[in-house]
Coordinates of C-alpha atoms in Angstrom, one line a residue:
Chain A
X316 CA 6.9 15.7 22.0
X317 CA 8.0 12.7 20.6
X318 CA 7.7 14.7 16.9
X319 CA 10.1 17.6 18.0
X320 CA 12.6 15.0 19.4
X321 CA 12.4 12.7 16.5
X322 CA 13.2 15.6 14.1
X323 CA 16.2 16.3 15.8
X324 CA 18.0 13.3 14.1
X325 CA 15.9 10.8 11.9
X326 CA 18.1 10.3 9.4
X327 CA 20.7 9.1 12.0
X328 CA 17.9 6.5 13.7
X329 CA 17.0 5.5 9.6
X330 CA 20.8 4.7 8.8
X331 CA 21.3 3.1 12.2
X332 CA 17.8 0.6 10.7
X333 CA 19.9 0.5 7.1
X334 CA 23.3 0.1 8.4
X335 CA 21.0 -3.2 10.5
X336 CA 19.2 -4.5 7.4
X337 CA 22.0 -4.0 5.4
X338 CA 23.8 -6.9 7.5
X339 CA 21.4 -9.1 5.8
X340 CA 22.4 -8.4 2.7
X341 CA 23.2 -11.6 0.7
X342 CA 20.6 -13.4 2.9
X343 CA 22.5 -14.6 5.6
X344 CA 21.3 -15.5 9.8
X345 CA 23.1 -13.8 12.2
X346 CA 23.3 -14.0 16.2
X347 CA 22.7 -10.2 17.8
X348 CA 26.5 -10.4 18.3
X349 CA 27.2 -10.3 15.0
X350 CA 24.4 -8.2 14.0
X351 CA 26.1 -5.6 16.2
X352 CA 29.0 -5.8 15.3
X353 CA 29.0 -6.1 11.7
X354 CA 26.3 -2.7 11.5
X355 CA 28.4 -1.2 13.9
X356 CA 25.9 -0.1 16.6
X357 CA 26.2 -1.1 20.2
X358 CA 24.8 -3.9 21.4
X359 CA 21.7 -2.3 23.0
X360 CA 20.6 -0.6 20.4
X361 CA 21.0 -3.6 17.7
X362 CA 18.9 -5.5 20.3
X363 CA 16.0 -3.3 20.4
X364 CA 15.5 -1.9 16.9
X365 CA 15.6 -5.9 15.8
X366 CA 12.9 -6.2 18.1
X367 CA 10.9 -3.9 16.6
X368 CA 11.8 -4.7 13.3
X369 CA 10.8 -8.6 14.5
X370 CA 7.4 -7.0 15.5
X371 CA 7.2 -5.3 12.5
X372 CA 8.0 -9.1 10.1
X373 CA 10.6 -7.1 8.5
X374 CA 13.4 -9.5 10.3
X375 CA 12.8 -12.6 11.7
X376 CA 13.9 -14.9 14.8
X377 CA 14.5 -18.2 15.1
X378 CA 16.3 -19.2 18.0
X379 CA 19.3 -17.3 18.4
X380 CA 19.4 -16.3 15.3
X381 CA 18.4 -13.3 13.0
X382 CA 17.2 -13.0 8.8
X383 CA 15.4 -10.8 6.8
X384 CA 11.4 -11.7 7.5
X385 CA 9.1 -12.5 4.8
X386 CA 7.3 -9.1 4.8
X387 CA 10.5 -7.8 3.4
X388 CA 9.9 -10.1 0.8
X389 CA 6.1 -9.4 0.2
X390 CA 6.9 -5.3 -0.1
X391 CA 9.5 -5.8 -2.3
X392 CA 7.7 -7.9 -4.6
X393 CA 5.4 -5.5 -5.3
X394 CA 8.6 -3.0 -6.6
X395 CA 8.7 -5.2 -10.0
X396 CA 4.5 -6.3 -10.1
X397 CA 3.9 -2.4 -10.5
X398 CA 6.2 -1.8 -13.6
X399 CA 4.6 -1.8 -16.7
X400 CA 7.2 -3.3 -18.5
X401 CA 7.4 -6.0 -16.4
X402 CA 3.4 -6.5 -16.9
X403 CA 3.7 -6.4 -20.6
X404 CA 7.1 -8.7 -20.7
X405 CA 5.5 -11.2 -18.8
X406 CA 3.4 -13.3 -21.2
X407 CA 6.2 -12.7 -24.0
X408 CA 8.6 -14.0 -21.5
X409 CA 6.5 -17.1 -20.8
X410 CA 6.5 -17.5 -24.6
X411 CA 9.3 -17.0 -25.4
X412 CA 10.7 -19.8 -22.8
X413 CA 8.1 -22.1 -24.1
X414 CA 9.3 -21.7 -27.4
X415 CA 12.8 -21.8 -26.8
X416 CA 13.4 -24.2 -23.5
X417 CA 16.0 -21.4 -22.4
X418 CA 15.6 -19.4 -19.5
X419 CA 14.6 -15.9 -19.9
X420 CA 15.9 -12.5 -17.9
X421 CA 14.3 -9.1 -17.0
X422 CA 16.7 -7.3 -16.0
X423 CA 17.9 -3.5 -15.1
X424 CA 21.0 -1.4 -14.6
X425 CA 21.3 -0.7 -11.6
X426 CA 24.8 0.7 -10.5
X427 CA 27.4 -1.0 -12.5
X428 CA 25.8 -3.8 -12.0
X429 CA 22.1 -5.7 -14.3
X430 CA 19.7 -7.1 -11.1
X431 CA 17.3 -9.7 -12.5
X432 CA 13.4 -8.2 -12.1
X433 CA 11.7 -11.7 -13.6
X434 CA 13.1 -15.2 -14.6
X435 CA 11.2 -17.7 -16.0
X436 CA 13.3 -20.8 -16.3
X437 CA 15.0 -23.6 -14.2
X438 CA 18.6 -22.9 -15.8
X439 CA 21.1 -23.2 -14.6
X440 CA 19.8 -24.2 -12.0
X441 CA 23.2 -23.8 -9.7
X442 CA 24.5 -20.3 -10.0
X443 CA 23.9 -17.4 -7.7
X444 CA 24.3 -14.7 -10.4
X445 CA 21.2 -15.9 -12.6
X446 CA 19.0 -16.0 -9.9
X447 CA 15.6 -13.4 -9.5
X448 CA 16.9 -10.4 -7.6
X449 CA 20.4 -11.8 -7.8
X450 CA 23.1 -8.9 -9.8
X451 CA 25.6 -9.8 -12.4
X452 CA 28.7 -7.2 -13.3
X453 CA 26.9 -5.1 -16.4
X454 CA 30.4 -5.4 -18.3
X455 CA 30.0 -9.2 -17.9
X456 CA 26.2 -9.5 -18.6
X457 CA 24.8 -9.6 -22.2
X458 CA 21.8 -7.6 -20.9
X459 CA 24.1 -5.0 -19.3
X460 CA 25.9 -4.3 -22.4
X461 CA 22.7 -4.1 -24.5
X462 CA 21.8 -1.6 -21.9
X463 CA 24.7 0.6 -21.7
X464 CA 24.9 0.1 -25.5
X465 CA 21.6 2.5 -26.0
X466 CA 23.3 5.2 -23.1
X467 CA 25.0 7.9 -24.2
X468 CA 28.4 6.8 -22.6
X469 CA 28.4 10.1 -20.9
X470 CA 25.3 8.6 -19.1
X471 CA 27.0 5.3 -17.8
X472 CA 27.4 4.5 -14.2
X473 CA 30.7 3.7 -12.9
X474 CA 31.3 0.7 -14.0
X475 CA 33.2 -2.0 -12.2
X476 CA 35.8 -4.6 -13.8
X477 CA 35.7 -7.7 -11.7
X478 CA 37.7 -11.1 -13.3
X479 CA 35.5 -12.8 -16.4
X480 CA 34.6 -16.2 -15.9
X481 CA 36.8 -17.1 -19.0
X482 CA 40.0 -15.3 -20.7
X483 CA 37.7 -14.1 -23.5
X484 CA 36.4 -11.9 -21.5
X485 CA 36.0 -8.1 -20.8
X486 CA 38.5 -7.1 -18.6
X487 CA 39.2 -3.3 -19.5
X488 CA 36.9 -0.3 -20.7
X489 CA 38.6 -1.0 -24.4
X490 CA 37.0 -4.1 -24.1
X491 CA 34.1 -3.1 -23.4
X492 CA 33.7 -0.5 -25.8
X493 CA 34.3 -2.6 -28.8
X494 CA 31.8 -4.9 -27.1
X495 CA 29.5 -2.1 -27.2
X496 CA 30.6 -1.2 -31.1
X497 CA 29.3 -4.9 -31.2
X498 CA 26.6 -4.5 -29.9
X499 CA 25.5 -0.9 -31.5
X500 CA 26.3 -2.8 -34.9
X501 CA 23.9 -5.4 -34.0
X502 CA 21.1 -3.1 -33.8
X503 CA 21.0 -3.5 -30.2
X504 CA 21.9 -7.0 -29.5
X505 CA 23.8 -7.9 -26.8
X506 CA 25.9 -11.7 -27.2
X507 CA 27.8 -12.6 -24.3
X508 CA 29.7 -16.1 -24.7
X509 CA 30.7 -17.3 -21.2
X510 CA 31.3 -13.9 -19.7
X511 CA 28.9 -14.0 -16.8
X512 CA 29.5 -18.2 -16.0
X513 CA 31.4 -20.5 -17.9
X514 CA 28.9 -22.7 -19.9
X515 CA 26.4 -20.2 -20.3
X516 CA 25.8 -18.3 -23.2
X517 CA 22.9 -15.1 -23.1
X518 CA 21.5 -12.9 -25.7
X519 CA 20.0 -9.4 -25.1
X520 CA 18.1 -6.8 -25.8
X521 CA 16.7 -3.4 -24.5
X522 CA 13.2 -3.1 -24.3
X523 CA 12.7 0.3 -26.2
X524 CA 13.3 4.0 -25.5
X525 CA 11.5 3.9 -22.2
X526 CA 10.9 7.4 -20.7
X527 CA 10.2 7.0 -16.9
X528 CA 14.3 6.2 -16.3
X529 CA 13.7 2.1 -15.4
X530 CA 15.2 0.6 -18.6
X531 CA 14.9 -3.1 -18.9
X532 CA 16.5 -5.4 -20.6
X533 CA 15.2 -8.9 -22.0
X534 CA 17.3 -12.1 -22.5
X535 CA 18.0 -15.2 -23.0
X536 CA 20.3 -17.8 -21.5
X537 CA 21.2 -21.2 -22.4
X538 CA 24.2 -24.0 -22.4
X539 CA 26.9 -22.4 -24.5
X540 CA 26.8 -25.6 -26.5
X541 CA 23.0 -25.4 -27.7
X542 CA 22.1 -21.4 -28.0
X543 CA 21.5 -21.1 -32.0
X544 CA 23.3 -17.6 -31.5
X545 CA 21.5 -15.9 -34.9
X546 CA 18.3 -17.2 -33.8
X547 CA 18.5 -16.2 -30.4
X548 CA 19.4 -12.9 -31.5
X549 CA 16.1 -12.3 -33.8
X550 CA 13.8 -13.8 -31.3
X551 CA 15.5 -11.6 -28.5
X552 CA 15.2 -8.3 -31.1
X553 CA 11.2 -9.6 -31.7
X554 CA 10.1 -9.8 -28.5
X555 CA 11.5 -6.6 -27.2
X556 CA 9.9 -4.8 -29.8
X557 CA 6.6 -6.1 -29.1
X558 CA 7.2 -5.5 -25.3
X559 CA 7.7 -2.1 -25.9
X560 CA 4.7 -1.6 -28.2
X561 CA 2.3 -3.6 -25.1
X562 CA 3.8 -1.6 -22.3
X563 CA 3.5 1.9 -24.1
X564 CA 0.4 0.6 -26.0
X565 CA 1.5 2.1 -29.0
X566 CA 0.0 0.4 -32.9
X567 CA 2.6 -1.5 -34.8
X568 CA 2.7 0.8 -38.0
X569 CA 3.3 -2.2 -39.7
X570 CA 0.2 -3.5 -41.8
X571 CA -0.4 -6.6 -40.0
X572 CA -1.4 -7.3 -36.9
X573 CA 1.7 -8.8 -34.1
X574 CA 2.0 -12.2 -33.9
X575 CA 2.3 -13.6 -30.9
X576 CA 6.2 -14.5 -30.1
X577 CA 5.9 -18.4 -29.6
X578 CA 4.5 -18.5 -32.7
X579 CA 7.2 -16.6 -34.4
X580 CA 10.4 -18.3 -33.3
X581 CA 12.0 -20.7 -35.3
X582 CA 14.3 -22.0 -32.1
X583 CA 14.9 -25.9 -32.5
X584 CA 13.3 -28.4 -30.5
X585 CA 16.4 -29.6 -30.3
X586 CA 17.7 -27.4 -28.5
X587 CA 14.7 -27.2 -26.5
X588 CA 15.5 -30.7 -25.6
X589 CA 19.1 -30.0 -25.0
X590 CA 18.1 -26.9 -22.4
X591 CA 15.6 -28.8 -20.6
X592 CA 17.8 -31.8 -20.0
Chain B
X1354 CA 25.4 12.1 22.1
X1355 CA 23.2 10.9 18.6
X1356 CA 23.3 7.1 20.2
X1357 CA 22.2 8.5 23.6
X1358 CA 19.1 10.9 22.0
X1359 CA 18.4 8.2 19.1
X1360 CA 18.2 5.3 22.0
X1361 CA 15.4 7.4 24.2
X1362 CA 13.0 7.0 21.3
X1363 CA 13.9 4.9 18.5
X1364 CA 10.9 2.4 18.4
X1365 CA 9.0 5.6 17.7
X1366 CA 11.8 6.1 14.7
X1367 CA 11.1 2.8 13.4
X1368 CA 7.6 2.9 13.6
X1369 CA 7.6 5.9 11.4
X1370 CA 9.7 4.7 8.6
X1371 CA 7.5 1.8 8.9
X1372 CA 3.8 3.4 8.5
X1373 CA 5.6 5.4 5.8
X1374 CA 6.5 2.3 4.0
X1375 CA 3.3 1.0 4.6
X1376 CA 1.6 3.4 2.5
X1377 CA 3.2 1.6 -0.3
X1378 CA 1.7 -1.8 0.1
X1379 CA -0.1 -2.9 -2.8
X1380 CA 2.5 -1.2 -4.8
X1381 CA 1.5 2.5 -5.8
X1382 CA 2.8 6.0 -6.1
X1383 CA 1.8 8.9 -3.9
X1384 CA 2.7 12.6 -4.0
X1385 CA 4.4 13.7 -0.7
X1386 CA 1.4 15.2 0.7
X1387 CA -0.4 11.5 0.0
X1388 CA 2.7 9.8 1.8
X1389 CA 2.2 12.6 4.5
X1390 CA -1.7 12.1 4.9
X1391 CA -1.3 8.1 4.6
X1392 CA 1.1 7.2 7.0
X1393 CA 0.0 9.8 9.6
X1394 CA 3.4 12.0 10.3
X1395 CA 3.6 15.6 9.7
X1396 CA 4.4 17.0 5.7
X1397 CA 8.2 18.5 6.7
X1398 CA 8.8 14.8 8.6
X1399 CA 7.5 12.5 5.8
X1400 CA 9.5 14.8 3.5
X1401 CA 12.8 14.6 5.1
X1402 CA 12.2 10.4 5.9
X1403 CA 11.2 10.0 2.1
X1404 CA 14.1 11.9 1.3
X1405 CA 16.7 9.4 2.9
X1406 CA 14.9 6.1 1.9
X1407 CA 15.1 7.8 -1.3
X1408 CA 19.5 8.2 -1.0
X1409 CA 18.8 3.9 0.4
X1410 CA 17.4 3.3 -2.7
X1411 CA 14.4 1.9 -0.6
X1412 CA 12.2 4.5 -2.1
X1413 CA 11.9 6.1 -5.7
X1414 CA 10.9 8.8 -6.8
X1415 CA 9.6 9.9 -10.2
X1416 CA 8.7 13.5 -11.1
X1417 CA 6.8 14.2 -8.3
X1418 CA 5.6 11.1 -7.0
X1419 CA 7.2 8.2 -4.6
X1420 CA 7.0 4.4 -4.9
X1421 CA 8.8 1.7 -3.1
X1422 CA 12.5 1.6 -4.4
X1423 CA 14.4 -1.4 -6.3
X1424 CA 16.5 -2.2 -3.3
X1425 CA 13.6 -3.4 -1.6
X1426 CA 12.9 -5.8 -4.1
X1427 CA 16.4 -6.8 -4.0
X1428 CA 16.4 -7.2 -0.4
X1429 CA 13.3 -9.2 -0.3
X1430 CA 13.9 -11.4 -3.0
X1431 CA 17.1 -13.1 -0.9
X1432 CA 14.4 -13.8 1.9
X1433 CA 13.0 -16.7 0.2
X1434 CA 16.4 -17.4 -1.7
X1435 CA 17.8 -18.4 1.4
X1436 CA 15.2 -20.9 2.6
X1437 CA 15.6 -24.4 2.5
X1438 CA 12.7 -25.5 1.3
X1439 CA 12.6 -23.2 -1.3
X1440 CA 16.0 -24.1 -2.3
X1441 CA 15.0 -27.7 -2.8
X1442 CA 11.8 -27.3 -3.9
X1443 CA 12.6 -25.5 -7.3
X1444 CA 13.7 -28.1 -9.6
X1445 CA 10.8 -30.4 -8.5
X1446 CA 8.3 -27.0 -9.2
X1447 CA 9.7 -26.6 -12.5
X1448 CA 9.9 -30.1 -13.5
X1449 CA 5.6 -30.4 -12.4
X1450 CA 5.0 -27.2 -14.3
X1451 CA 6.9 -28.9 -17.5
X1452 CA 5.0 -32.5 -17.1
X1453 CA 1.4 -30.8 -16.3
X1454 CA 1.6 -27.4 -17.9
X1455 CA -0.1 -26.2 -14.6
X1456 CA 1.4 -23.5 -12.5
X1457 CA 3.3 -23.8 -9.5
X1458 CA 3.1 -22.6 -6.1
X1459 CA 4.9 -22.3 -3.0
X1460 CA 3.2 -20.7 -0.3
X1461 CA 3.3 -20.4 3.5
X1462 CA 0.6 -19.1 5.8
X1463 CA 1.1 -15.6 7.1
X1464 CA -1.6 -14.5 9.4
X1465 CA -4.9 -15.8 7.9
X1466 CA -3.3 -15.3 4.6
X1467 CA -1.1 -17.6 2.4
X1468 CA 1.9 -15.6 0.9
X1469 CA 3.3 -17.4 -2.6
X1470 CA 7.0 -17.2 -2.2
X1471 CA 7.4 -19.1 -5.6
X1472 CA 5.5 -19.1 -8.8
X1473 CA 6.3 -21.1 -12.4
X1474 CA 4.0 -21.0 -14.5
X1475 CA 2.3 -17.9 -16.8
X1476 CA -1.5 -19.0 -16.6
X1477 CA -3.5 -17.0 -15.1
X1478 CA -2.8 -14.1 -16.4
X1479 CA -4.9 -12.1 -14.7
X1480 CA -6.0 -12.4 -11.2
X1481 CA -4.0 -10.2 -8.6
X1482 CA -4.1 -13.1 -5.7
X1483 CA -1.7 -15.8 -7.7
X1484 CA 0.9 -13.4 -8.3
X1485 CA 4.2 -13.8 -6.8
X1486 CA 4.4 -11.9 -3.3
X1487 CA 0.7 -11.4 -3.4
X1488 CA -1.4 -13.1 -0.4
X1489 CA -5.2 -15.2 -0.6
X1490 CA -7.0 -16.1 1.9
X1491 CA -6.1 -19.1 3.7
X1492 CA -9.9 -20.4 4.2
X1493 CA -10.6 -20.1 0.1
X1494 CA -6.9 -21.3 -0.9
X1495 CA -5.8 -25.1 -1.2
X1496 CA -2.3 -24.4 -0.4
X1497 CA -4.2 -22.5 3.2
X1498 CA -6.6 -25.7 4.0
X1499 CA -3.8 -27.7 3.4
X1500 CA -1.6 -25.4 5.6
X1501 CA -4.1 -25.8 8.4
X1502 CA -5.1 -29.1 8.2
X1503 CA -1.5 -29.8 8.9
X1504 CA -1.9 -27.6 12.0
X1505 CA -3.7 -28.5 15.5
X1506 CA -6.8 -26.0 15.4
X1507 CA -5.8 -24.3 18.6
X1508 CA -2.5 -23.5 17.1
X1509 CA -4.8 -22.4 13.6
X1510 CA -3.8 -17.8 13.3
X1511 CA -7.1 -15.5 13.5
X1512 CA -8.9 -16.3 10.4
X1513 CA -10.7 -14.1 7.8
X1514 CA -13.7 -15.6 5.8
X1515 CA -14.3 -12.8 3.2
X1516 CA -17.1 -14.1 0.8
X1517 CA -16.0 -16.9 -1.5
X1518 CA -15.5 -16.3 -5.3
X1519 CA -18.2 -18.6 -6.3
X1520 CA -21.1 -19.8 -4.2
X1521 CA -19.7 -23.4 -2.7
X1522 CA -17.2 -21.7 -1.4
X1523 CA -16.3 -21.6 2.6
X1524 CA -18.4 -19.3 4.3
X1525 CA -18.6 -20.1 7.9
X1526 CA -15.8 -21.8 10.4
X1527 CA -18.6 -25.1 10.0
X1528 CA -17.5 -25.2 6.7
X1529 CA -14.3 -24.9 6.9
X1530 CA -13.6 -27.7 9.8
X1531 CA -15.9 -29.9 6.9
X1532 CA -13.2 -29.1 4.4
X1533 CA -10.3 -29.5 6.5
X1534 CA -11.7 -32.8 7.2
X1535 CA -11.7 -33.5 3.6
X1536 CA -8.1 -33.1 3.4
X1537 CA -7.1 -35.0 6.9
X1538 CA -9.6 -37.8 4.8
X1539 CA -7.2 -37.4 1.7
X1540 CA -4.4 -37.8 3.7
X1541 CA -3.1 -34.0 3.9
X1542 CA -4.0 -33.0 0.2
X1543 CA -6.4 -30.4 -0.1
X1544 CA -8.6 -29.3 -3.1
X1545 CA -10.5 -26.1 -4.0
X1546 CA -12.6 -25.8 -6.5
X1547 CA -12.9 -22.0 -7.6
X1548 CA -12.9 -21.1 -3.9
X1549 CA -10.5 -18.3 -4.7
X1550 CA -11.4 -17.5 -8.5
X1551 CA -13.8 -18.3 -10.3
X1552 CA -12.6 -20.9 -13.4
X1553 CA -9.5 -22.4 -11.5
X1554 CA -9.1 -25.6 -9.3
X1555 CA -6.1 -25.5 -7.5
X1556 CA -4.5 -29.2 -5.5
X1557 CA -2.0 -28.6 -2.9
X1558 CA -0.1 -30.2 -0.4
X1559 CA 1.7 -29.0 2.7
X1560 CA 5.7 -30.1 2.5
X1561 CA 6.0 -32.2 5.3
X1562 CA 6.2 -31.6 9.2
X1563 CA 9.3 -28.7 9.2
X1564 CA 11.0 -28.2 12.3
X1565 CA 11.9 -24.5 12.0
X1566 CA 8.6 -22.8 12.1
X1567 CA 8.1 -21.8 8.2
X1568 CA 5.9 -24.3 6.6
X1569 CA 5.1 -24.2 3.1
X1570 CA 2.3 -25.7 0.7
X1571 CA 3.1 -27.1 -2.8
X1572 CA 0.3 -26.4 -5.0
X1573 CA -1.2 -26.8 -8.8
X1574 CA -3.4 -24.6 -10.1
X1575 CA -5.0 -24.7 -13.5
X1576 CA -8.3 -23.6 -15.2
X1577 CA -11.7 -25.6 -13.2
X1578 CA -12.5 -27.9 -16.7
X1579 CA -9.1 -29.1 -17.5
X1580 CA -7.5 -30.1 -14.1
X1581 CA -7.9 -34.0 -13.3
X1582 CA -7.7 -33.9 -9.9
X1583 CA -7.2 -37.4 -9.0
X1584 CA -4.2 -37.1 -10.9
X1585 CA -2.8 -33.9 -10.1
X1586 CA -3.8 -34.8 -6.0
X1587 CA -1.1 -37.9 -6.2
X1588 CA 1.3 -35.8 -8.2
X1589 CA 1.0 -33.0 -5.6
X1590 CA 1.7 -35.6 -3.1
X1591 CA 4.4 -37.4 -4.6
X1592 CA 6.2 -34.0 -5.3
X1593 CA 5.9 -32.5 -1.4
X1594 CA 7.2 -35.6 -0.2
X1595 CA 10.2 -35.7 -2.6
X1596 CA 11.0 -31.8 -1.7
X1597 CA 10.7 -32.7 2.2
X1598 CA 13.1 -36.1 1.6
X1599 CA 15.6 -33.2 -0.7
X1600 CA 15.3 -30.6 1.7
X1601 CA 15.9 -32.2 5.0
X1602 CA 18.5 -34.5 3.2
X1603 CA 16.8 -37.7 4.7
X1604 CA 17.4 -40.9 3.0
X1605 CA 14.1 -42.5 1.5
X1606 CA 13.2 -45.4 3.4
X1607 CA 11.8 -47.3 0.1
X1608 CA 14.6 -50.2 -1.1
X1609 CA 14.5 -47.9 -4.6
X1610 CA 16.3 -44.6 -5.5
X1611 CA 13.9 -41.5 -5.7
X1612 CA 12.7 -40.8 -9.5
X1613 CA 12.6 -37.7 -10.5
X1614 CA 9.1 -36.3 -10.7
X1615 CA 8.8 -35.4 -14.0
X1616 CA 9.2 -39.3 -15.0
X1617 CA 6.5 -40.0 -12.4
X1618 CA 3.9 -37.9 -13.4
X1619 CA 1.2 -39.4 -15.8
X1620 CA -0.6 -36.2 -16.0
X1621 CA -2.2 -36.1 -19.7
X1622 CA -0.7 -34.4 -22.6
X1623 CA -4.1 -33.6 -23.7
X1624 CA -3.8 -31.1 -20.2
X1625 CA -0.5 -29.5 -20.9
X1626 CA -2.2 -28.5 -24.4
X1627 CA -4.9 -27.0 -22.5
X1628 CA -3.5 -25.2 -20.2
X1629 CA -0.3 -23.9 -21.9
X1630 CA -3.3 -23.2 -24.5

C-alpha cells in the first residue's frame, strides 16, 4: 500500500529531502524557521522530514538549532576512499609535501568549478577555498586550467567568470584560452600566480588520460614569495605521471625502475622552511 | 495536492532513499538489480529513486553500475569543517604531526564506534580503520577509552567488543573498566598498545569537557617499536588542552602566554626518522 502510494510521487518527496539538505549547504545551523523557509516547504513538513533525517544522523539537533549530522560526513567520505586515483595519489602526495613543505591538492572538475578530493598540508591555513571539499572557480584554479587544458574545448562545462583575487587575472574566455595555450605548451602544466587568493601561488597537473570520466588533478600550493615555479612545475609533471602509472598499474617503459617522488625533488629546504613557517 | 499526498507518508519516503543509500556504506558499486536486492524496495522503485539522486549528484553512475555521488562528499566534508573544535584543532594537529612524524587524529565516539573526523599524517598505509571517515571500535581504540573514560559509565553507548587485534587486547567489560581505570590513573590519557592493529601504539587524549554534546579525542598513532609513550602521552596532553583553551577562547590561567606546541614537544628526532621512514 504504502509502495503504490509512494510511486505516485517520489521524486517530489526526494527534492522536497534535497531542497532540506541543500539549506545546509556551506555548513551553516539553522532554526526549523529558517530551514522552512529557506527550502521552501511548509513548516510541517520541514519539521518532520528533519526528524527523520535527525533519526537517521543525517542532520543533527542541538537545541534549537539544525546542521548536517556526522553520518553525512562518514558516507561521503567514503565517495573519494573508493577512487583509485585517490588510493594511488596518496603516498605520492604525502611525499611530495614532505619533500616540498607546500601543501598539496587533489582535486576534480566538477561544474565550472575544481572541488578538493585530498589535501595534505596546513597552508594557508585561513582560506575557505583551499580547504578539503571546499571548490575554487576552475578559470581561477591552476588545477582547473590543467584540467580543462587536456578537454577538448567542446567538452568544457560552462564555465563561470567570477572577479580574480588580483588584476592579473582571468577575467574573460580570451583569457582563459591563452591561459590554456599556456598551459597546453607546458605539456600540461597548469601555473596560476595569485588567481585563486592573493599570496598564494599553485602548480598543476592532470593525472593521466583516465577512462572512467573522474579526472583528477594534482598540485601544489605555496606563498607566492617561495614557490621555485620551474621546480614546482617538474615535480608536479613527476608525480602525476607516476600516479597514473600506480592507479592503472601499468610498467614504466622506461628502463629503470620509478623512484619514489621525495626522493626525486630537488625543492629547497629553504623554501620548506619558508612554507612551514 | 503533491504536499498533501507526500505529507501522508513521507517518513516512508525518507526511509527509502535512506536504505538505498545505505547500500553504499563501505563505499562500493552495485548494478541496479544489487541496489534493488540490498536496500529491500522493488527493481522499478529503486530504479526511478537511483535515477533522481543520480540528477542530485548524490549518486553516480558508471556504465552500468551505481556508487555514492561526489556531492555527498561535498556535503559531508562541511560537517566537520564547521565544527569548532575541529576548527581550532588543525594547526595544533599539524604542528604534532611535523614535531613527531606520527599521525594525527581527531575522533569522536559515535555509537560504540569512534569516527576520525580528521587525519594528518600518511603512515599507515594500509589498515582500513585509520582512514579518514572510517570508524574502530571504541573498546580497542585509545582515542574510544579516552572518550569514555571521560564519560560517567551509565551515560557510556551500547558497546561492541569484537575480538582484539593482538591477544592483550580488551575482551570482556572486566577488562575494559581495568583500562579505563588506567586512563582516569593517567589523568584522562589513554594508551593502546596494538589493541586495534597489530604493530601500532596509538596515545590519545579527549579535548576537554565540551558543552555542546560532540566530544572529540586527540590522538598519535605510530608503529608499536618506535612510539615513546611517556613522551608522546604529555605531548597528547599538552596539545588537547591547548585546542580546548583555542577553541572555547578561554584565557590560560598560567602568568605565561601559551607556546605553540611544536616548540614544546621534545619528541626525538630519531622518531620522526622512523616513522616518516
Amino acid at each position: 500500500m504504502t509502495t503504490a502510494r509512494s510511486n505516485d510521487a517520489p521524486t517530489a518527496m526526494i527534492d522536497r529531502v534535497a531542497s532540506l539538505l541543500q539549506v545546509f549547504d556551506g555548513g551553516h545551523r539553522f532554526t526549523l524557521a529558517e530551514v522552512s523557509r529557506r527550502a521552501g516547504l511548509p513548516r510541517s513538513s520541514a519539521h518532520r522530514i528533519l526528524g527523520r533525517l535527525v533519526d537517521l544522523g543525517w542532520i543533527e539537533r542541538r537545541g534549537f538549532e539544525y546542521a548536517l549530522g556526522i553520518r553525512m560526513f562518514e558516507l561521503g567520505s567514503q565517495v573519494v576512499r573508493r577512487d583509485g586515483v585517490h588510493q594511488a595519489a596518496l603516498p605520492h602526495m604525502h611525499a611530495l609535501h614532505r619533500s616540498t613543505g607546500l601543501t598539496v591538492h587533489l582535486s576534480a572538475l566538477q561544474s565550472g568549478d575544481v572541488l578538493h578530493l585530498e589535501r595534505i598540508g596546513g597552508w594557508p591555513e585561513k582560506g575557505e577555498g583551499w580547504r578539503l571539499g571546499a571548490r575554487q572557480p576552475a578559470v581561477h584554479s591552476a588545477a582547473g586550467r590543467a584540467l580543462l587544458a587536456q578537454l577538448d574545448d567542446a567538452d568544457w562545462p560552462a564555465l563561470s567568470y567570477p572577479p580574480p583575487a588580483t588584476p592579473g587575472g582571468v577575467r574573460t574566455e580570451a583569457d582563459l584560452r591563452r591561459e590554456i595555450d599556456r598551459v597546453r605548451d607546458r605539456d600540461g602544466v597548469a601555473v596560476d600566480a595569485e588567481g585563486c587568493s592573493a599570496g598564494v601561488t599553485a602548480v598543476a597537473a592532470a593525472i593521466g588520460p583516465s577512462e572512467d570520466g573522474l579526472s583528477a588533478a594534482l598540485s601544489l600550493c605555496g606563498p607566492a614569495t617561495a614557490v621555485p615555479v620551474d621546480r614546482a612545475v617538474a615535480a608536479v609533471r613527476r608525480a602525476a605521471t607516476d600516479i597514473w602509472y600506480a592507479a592503472f598499474g601499468v610498467t614504466r617503459l622506461r628502463g629503470r625502475p620509478t623512484r619514489p617522488v621525495h626522493a626525486a625533488l630537488p625543492l629547497a629546504d629553504a623554501l620548506t622552511a619558508v612554507a612551514r613557517g
